[in-house]
JSON list of C-alpha atoms in Angstrom, two decimals:
[
{"chain": "R", "resi": 1, "resn": "MET", "atom": "CA", "xyz": [-64.88, -125.59, 97.23]},
{"chain": "R", "resi": 2, "resn": "PRO", "atom": "CA", "xyz": [-65.38, -122.47, 99.35]},
{"chain": "R", "resi": 3, "resn": "ARG", "atom": "CA", "xyz": [-68.84, -120.97, 99.25]},
{"chain": "R", "resi": 4, "resn": "LEU", "atom": "CA", "xyz": [-69.18, -117.18, 99.40]},
{"chain": "R", "resi": 5, "resn": "LEU", "atom": "CA", "xyz": [-72.58, -115.47, 99.33]},
{"chain": "R", "resi": 6, "resn": "GLY", "atom": "CA", "xyz": [-74.24, -118.53, 97.82]},
{"chain": "R", "resi": 7, "resn": "VAL", "atom": "CA", "xyz": [-71.64, -118.96, 95.06]},
{"chain": "R", "resi": 8, "resn": "ASP", "atom": "CA", "xyz": [-69.16, -121.82, 94.84]},
{"chain": "R", "resi": 9, "resn": "ILE", "atom": "CA", "xyz": [-65.80, -120.32, 93.96]},
{"chain": "R", "resi": 10, "resn": "PRO", "atom": "CA", "xyz": [-63.24, -122.58, 92.22]},
{"chain": "R", "resi": 11, "resn": "ASN", "atom": "CA", "xyz": [-60.56, -124.20, 94.39]},
{"chain": "R", "resi": 12, "resn": "GLU", "atom": "CA", "xyz": [-57.54, -124.00, 92.13]},
{"chain": "R", "resi": 13, "resn": "LYS", "atom": "CA", "xyz": [-57.78, -120.35, 91.13]},
{"chain": "R", "resi": 14, "resn": "ARG", "atom": "CA", "xyz": [-56.08, -117.50, 92.93]},
{"chain": "R", "resi": 15, "resn": "ILE", "atom": "CA", "xyz": [-58.43, -115.70, 95.29]},
{"chain": "R", "resi": 16, "resn": "ASP", "atom": "CA", "xyz": [-58.38, -112.44, 93.30]},
{"chain": "R", "resi": 17, "resn": "VAL", "atom": "CA", "xyz": [-59.66, -114.31, 90.23]},
{"chain": "R", "resi": 18, "resn": "ALA", "atom": "CA", "xyz": [-62.02, -116.56, 92.19]},
{"chain": "R", "resi": 19, "resn": "LEU", "atom": "CA", "xyz": [-63.82, -113.56, 93.74]},
{"chain": "R", "resi": 20, "resn": "THR", "atom": "CA", "xyz": [-64.84, -112.39, 90.26]},
{"chain": "R", "resi": 21, "resn": "TYR", "atom": "CA", "xyz": [-67.21, -115.39, 90.06]},
{"chain": "R", "resi": 22, "resn": "ILE", "atom": "CA", "xyz": [-69.49, -113.43, 92.40]},
{"chain": "R", "resi": 23, "resn": "TYR", "atom": "CA", "xyz": [-72.01, -111.24, 90.55]},
{"chain": "R", "resi": 24, "resn": "GLY", "atom": "CA", "xyz": [-71.07, -107.62, 91.11]},
{"chain": "R", "resi": 25, "resn": "VAL", "atom": "CA", "xyz": [-67.40, -108.20, 91.97]},
{"chain": "R", "resi": 26, "resn": "GLY", "atom": "CA", "xyz": [-64.90, -107.41, 89.25]},
{"chain": "R", "resi": 27, "resn": "HIS", "atom": "CA", "xyz": [-61.13, -107.63, 89.25]},
{"chain": "R", "resi": 28, "resn": "THR", "atom": "CA", "xyz": [-60.56, -104.13, 90.65]},
{"chain": "R", "resi": 29, "resn": "THR", "atom": "CA", "xyz": [-63.08, -104.64, 93.44]},
{"chain": "R", "resi": 30, "resn": "ALA", "atom": "CA", "xyz": [-61.57, -108.02, 94.32]},
{"chain": "R", "resi": 31, "resn": "LEU", "atom": "CA", "xyz": [-58.09, -106.49, 94.60]},
{"chain": "R", "resi": 32, "resn": "ARG", "atom": "CA", "xyz": [-59.41, -103.63, 96.75]},
{"chain": "R", "resi": 33, "resn": "VAL", "atom": "CA", "xyz": [-61.21, -106.02, 99.13]},
{"chain": "R", "resi": 34, "resn": "LEU", "atom": "CA", "xyz": [-58.15, -108.26, 99.47]},
{"chain": "R", "resi": 35, "resn": "LYS", "atom": "CA", "xyz": [-55.98, -105.24, 100.20]},
{"chain": "R", "resi": 36, "resn": "GLU", "atom": "CA", "xyz": [-58.39, -104.00, 102.88]},
{"chain": "R", "resi": 37, "resn": "LEU", "atom": "CA", "xyz": [-58.50, -107.43, 104.53]},
{"chain": "R", "resi": 38, "resn": "ALA", "atom": "CA", "xyz": [-54.73, -108.02, 104.18]},
{"chain": "R", "resi": 39, "resn": "ILE", "atom": "CA", "xyz": [-55.15, -111.30, 102.31]},
{"chain": "R", "resi": 40, "resn": "PRO", "atom": "CA", "xyz": [-52.37, -111.99, 99.79]},
{"chain": "R", "resi": 41, "resn": "ARG", "atom": "CA", "xyz": [-53.71, -112.20, 96.24]},
{"chain": "R", "resi": 42, "resn": "GLU", "atom": "CA", "xyz": [-51.51, -115.20, 95.43]},
{"chain": "R", "resi": 43, "resn": "THR", "atom": "CA", "xyz": [-53.47, -117.34, 97.90]},
{"chain": "R", "resi": 44, "resn": "ARG", "atom": "CA", "xyz": [-55.46, -120.15, 96.31]},
{"chain": "R", "resi": 45, "resn": "ALA", "atom": "CA", "xyz": [-59.14, -120.37, 97.18]},
{"chain": "R", "resi": 46, "resn": "LYS", "atom": "CA", "xyz": [-58.70, -123.83, 98.69]},
{"chain": "R", "resi": 47, "resn": "ASP", "atom": "CA", "xyz": [-56.05, -122.48, 101.10]},
{"chain": "R", "resi": 48, "resn": "LEU", "atom": "CA", "xyz": [-58.38, -119.94, 102.71]},
{"chain": "R", "resi": 49, "resn": "LYS", "atom": "CA", "xyz": [-59.18, -120.54, 106.35]},
{"chain": "R", "resi": 50, "resn": "ASP", "atom": "CA", "xyz": [-62.77, -120.58, 107.55]},
{"chain": "R", "resi": 51, "resn": "ASP", "atom": "CA", "xyz": [-62.41, -117.27, 109.37]},
{"chain": "R", "resi": 52, "resn": "GLU", "atom": "CA", "xyz": [-60.99, -115.62, 106.23]},
{"chain": "R", "resi": 53, "resn": "VAL", "atom": "CA", "xyz": [-63.96, -116.89, 104.21]},
{"chain": "R", "resi": 54, "resn": "ALA", "atom": "CA", "xyz": [-66.34, -115.50, 106.83]},
{"chain": "R", "resi": 55, "resn": "THR", "atom": "CA", "xyz": [-64.62, -112.10, 106.91]},
{"chain": "R", "resi": 56, "resn": "LEU", "atom": "CA", "xyz": [-64.61, -111.93, 103.09]},
{"chain": "R", "resi": 57, "resn": "ALA", "atom": "CA", "xyz": [-68.33, -112.69, 102.95]},
{"chain": "R", "resi": 58, "resn": "SER", "atom": "CA", "xyz": [-69.26, -110.19, 105.65]},
{"chain": "R", "resi": 59, "resn": "HIS", "atom": "CA", "xyz": [-67.07, -107.46, 104.14]},
{"chain": "R", "resi": 60, "resn": "LEU", "atom": "CA", "xyz": [-68.55, -107.93, 100.67]},
{"chain": "R", "resi": 61, "resn": "GLU", "atom": "CA", "xyz": [-72.12, -107.92, 102.00]},
{"chain": "R", "resi": 62, "resn": "LYS", "atom": "CA", "xyz": [-71.79, -104.74, 104.01]},
{"chain": "R", "resi": 63, "resn": "SER", "atom": "CA", "xyz": [-69.63, -102.74, 101.58]},
{"chain": "R", "resi": 64, "resn": "MET", "atom": "CA", "xyz": [-71.66, -103.13, 98.36]},
{"chain": "R", "resi": 65, "resn": "PRO", "atom": "CA", "xyz": [-74.71, -104.85, 96.90]},
{"chain": "R", "resi": 66, "resn": "VAL", "atom": "CA", "xyz": [-73.70, -108.21, 95.41]},
{"chain": "R", "resi": 67, "resn": "GLU", "atom": "CA", "xyz": [-75.44, -111.32, 94.06]},
{"chain": "R", "resi": 68, "resn": "GLY", "atom": "CA", "xyz": [-79.18, -111.39, 94.87]},
{"chain": "R", "resi": 69, "resn": "ALA", "atom": "CA", "xyz": [-79.42, -107.82, 96.17]},
{"chain": "R", "resi": 70, "resn": "LEU", "atom": "CA", "xyz": [-77.68, -106.42, 93.09]},
{"chain": "R", "resi": 71, "resn": "ARG", "atom": "CA", "xyz": [-79.77, -108.49, 90.68]},
{"chain": "R", "resi": 72, "resn": "ARG", "atom": "CA", "xyz": [-82.93, -107.30, 92.45]},
{"chain": "R", "resi": 73, "resn": "LEU", "atom": "CA", "xyz": [-81.75, -103.67, 92.29]},
{"chain": "R", "resi": 74, "resn": "VAL", "atom": "CA", "xyz": [-81.03, -103.90, 88.54]},
{"chain": "R", "resi": 75, "resn": "MET", "atom": "CA", "xyz": [-84.42, -105.48, 87.85]},
{"chain": "R", "resi": 76, "resn": "GLN", "atom": "CA", "xyz": [-86.17, -102.77, 89.89]},
{"chain": "R", "resi": 77, "resn": "ASN", "atom": "CA", "xyz": [-84.40, -100.09, 87.89]},
{"chain": "R", "resi": 78, "resn": "ILE", "atom": "CA", "xyz": [-85.40, -101.68, 84.59]},
{"chain": "R", "resi": 79, "resn": "SER", "atom": "CA", "xyz": [-89.00, -102.14, 85.69]},
{"chain": "R", "resi": 80, "resn": "ARG", "atom": "CA", "xyz": [-89.12, -98.48, 86.80]},
{"chain": "R", "resi": 81, "resn": "LEU", "atom": "CA", "xyz": [-87.97, -97.42, 83.32]},
{"chain": "R", "resi": 82, "resn": "LYS", "atom": "CA", "xyz": [-90.69, -99.59, 81.78]},
{"chain": "R", "resi": 83, "resn": "GLU", "atom": "CA", "xyz": [-93.38, -98.16, 84.07]},
{"chain": "R", "resi": 84, "resn": "ILE", "atom": "CA", "xyz": [-92.61, -94.52, 83.30]},
{"chain": "R", "resi": 85, "resn": "GLN", "atom": "CA", "xyz": [-92.47, -95.42, 79.61]},
{"chain": "R", "resi": 86, "resn": "CYS", "atom": "CA", "xyz": [-89.28, -93.56, 78.86]},
{"chain": "R", "resi": 87, "resn": "TYR", "atom": "CA", "xyz": [-87.30, -94.35, 75.72]},
{"chain": "R", "resi": 88, "resn": "ARG", "atom": "CA", "xyz": [-84.95, -96.76, 77.48]},
{"chain": "R", "resi": 89, "resn": "GLY", "atom": "CA", "xyz": [-87.91, -98.53, 79.09]},
{"chain": "R", "resi": 90, "resn": "LEU", "atom": "CA", "xyz": [-89.61, -98.99, 75.73]},
{"chain": "R", "resi": 91, "resn": "ARG", "atom": "CA", "xyz": [-86.41, -100.44, 74.27]},
{"chain": "R", "resi": 92, "resn": "HIS", "atom": "CA", "xyz": [-86.19, -102.89, 77.18]},
{"chain": "R", "resi": 93, "resn": "ARG", "atom": "CA", "xyz": [-89.83, -103.85, 76.73]},
{"chain": "R", "resi": 94, "resn": "ARG", "atom": "CA", "xyz": [-89.37, -104.52, 73.01]},
{"chain": "R", "resi": 95, "resn": "GLY", "atom": "CA", "xyz": [-86.12, -106.43, 73.50]},
{"chain": "R", "resi": 96, "resn": "LEU", "atom": "CA", "xyz": [-84.12, -104.01, 71.37]},
{"chain": "R", "resi": 97, "resn": "PRO", "atom": "CA", "xyz": [-80.71, -102.45, 72.09]},
{"chain": "R", "resi": 98, "resn": "VAL", "atom": "CA", "xyz": [-80.92, -99.77, 74.76]},
{"chain": "R", "resi": 99, "resn": "HIS", "atom": "CA", "xyz": [-77.62, -97.94, 74.46]},
{"chain": "R", "resi": 100, "resn": "GLY", "atom": "CA", "xyz": [-77.77, -96.67, 70.90]},
{"chain": "R", "resi": 101, "resn": "GLN", "atom": "CA", "xyz": [-76.38, -99.64, 69.01]},
{"chain": "R", "resi": 102, "resn": "ARG", "atom": "CA", "xyz": [-77.40, -100.07, 65.39]},
{"chain": "R", "resi": 103, "resn": "THR", "atom": "CA", "xyz": [-80.15, -102.53, 64.53]},
{"chain": "R", "resi": 104, "resn": "ARG", "atom": "CA", "xyz": [-79.64, -102.81, 60.81]},
{"chain": "R", "resi": 105, "resn": "CYS", "atom": "CA", "xyz": [-77.34, -105.83, 60.83]},
{"chain": "R", "resi": 106, "resn": "ASN", "atom": "CA", "xyz": [-77.30, -106.97, 64.46]},
{"chain": "R", "resi": 107, "resn": "ALA", "atom": "CA", "xyz": [-79.92, -107.24, 67.22]},
{"chain": "R", "resi": 108, "resn": "ARG", "atom": "CA", "xyz": [-82.27, -109.30, 65.09]},
{"chain": "R", "resi": 109, "resn": "THR", "atom": "CA", "xyz": [-85.14, -110.66, 67.10]}
]
């Protein structure tokens, strides 16, 4: 099982699908990265060579925040909203929906 950025990606899946197991990498981003690195998207994750795995990891790390860095960035943003006590921060603090969803029948706490 190849390991990219601290995440075990599944062996039997195509590499464009397997990359989406990394937090912060969606399908579009995976296709763009594979195109930039000239790796065919039909390749299975188990068929990747060690140098391809290393280039994938380094390219993902330097091009965008992923995994731990992205999680830390999101948490910092949420804590900033809580500190300045804006409406969205108060909704986060109370555990209620932030983006305007209704609370009459869903979002019961």
